PDB file of C-alpha atoms in Angstrom:
ATOM      1  CA  MET A 138     125.137 -20.714  33.579  1.00 48.00           C
ATOM      2  CA  ALA A 139     121.834 -21.570  35.247  1.00 59.00           C
ATOM      3  CA  ASP A 140     119.497 -18.918  36.603  1.00 77.00           C
ATOM      4  CA  ASP A 141     119.721 -19.543  40.343  1.00 88.00           C
ATOM      5  CA  SER A 142     117.589 -16.585  41.450  1.00 93.00           C
ATOM      6  CA  ARG A 143     114.353 -17.038  43.373  1.00 94.00           C
ATOM      7  CA  TRP A 144     111.515 -14.770  44.462  1.00 95.00           C
ATOM      8  CA  LEU A 145     111.505 -13.580  48.061  1.00 95.00           C
ATOM      9  CA  LEU A 146     108.427 -14.682  49.970  1.00 95.00           C
ATOM     10  CA  CYS A 147     106.614 -12.400  52.399  1.00 96.00           C
ATOM     11  CA  PRO A 148     107.434 -13.377  56.017  1.00 94.00           C
ATOM     12  CA  VAL A 149     103.849 -12.495  57.051  1.00 94.00           C
ATOM     13  CA  CYS A 150     101.568 -14.139  54.440  1.00 96.00           C
ATOM     14  CA  HIS A 151     104.162 -16.207  52.495  1.00 95.00           C
ATOM     15  CA  GLY A 152     103.037 -14.642  49.227  1.00 96.00           C
ATOM     16  CA  LYS A 153     105.470 -13.937  46.386  1.00 96.00           C
ATOM     17  CA  THR A 154     106.945 -10.420  46.385  1.00 96.00           C
ATOM     18  CA  ARG A 155     108.516  -8.469  43.525  1.00 95.00           C
ATOM     19  CA  VAL A 156     112.101  -9.018  44.700  1.00 95.00           C
ATOM     20  CA  LYS A 157     114.379 -11.761  43.382  1.00 95.00           C
ATOM     21  CA  VAL A 158     117.574 -12.879  45.130  1.00 95.00           C
ATOM     22  CA  ARG A 159     120.466 -15.081  44.097  1.00 93.00           C
ATOM     23  CA  ALA A 160     122.200 -17.655  46.306  1.00 92.00           C
ATOM     24  CA  ASP A 161     125.117 -15.286  46.998  1.00 93.00           C
ATOM     25  CA  THR A 162     122.950 -12.275  47.947  1.00 92.00           C
ATOM     26  CA  ASP A 163     123.310 -10.675  51.390  1.00 95.00           C
ATOM     27  CA  ILE A 164     120.888  -7.874  52.314  1.00 94.00           C
ATOM     28  CA  ARG A 165     120.549  -5.906  55.551  1.00 95.00           C
ATOM     29  CA  ASN A 166     117.624  -3.668  56.530  1.00 95.00           C
ATOM     30  CA  LEU A 167     115.530  -4.070  53.368  1.00 95.00           C
ATOM     31  CA  PRO A 168     111.994  -2.673  53.628  1.00 96.00           C
ATOM     32  CA  LEU A 169     110.164  -5.485  51.806  1.00 96.00           C
ATOM     33  CA  PHE A 170     106.661  -4.635  50.547  1.00 96.00           C
ATOM     34  CA  CYS A 171     104.178  -7.435  49.884  1.00 96.00           C
ATOM     35  CA  PRO A 172     101.516  -6.663  47.253  1.00 96.00           C
ATOM     36  CA  LYS A 173      99.302  -9.478  48.557  1.00 96.00           C
ATOM     37  CA  CYS A 174      98.937  -8.489  52.244  1.00 96.00           C
ATOM     38  CA  ARG A 175     100.016  -4.862  51.607  1.00 96.00           C
ATOM     39  CA  ARG A 176     102.463  -4.813  54.514  1.00 95.00           C
ATOM     40  CA  GLU A 177     106.010  -3.547  54.655  1.00 96.00           C
ATOM     41  CA  THR A 178     108.464  -5.560  56.757  1.00 94.00           C
ATOM     42  CA  LEU A 179     112.098  -4.783  57.528  1.00 96.00           C
ATOM     43  CA  ILE A 180     114.152  -7.893  56.691  1.00 95.00           C
ATOM     44  CA  HIS A 181     117.694  -9.265  56.381  1.00 96.00           C
ATOM     45  CA  VAL A 182     118.595 -11.899  53.766  1.00 95.00           C
ATOM     46  CA  LYS A 183     121.612 -14.205  54.008  1.00 94.00           C
ATOM     47  CA  GLN A 184     122.048 -17.122  51.581  1.00 90.00           C
ATOM     48  CA  ARG A 185     118.348 -16.995  50.603  1.00 89.00           C
ATOM     49  CA  LYS A 186     117.196 -17.217  54.243  1.00 90.00           C
ATOM     50  CA  VAL A 187     114.911 -14.360  55.315  1.00 92.00           C
ATOM     51  CA  PHE A 188     115.134 -12.943  58.838  1.00 93.00           C
ATOM     52  CA  VAL A 189     112.701 -10.329  60.151  1.00 95.00           C
ATOM     53  CA  ALA A 190     114.686  -7.398  61.566  1.00 91.00           C
ATOM     54  CA  ARG A 191     113.789  -6.442  65.093  1.00 82.00           C
ATOM     55  CA  GLU A 192     113.236  -2.720  65.315  1.00 68.00           C
ATOM     56  CA  PRO A 193     114.303  -1.074  68.579  1.00 64.00           C
ATOM     57  CA  ASP A 194     111.502   0.214  70.791  1.00 61.00           C
ATOM     58  CA  ALA A 195     110.988   3.951  70.969  1.00 57.00           C
ATOM     59  CA  GLN A 196     113.082   5.559  73.682  1.00 66.00           C
ATOM     60  CA  ALA A 197     111.727   8.265  75.952  1.00 63.00           C
ATOM     61  CA  PRO A 198     113.630  11.550  75.520  1.00 68.00           C
ATOM     62  CA  ASP A 199     116.028  12.407  78.351  1.00 69.00           C
ATOM     63  CA  ALA A 200     114.592  15.028  80.653  1.00 57.00           C
TER      64      ALA A 200
END
């Protein structure tokens, strides 16, 4: 059995993070921290493709 896991790359600076994923990994709403640019980004992963999660804008409270 071959090791088919790869490191996730930061969607901002494209640096290597400390998270490895396999080809069959599906992740939703992962707060990914990058030690290189020191940013945290909310991501989704599907079949090794990284998608930046869009966070909803803050809503004004109902008056």
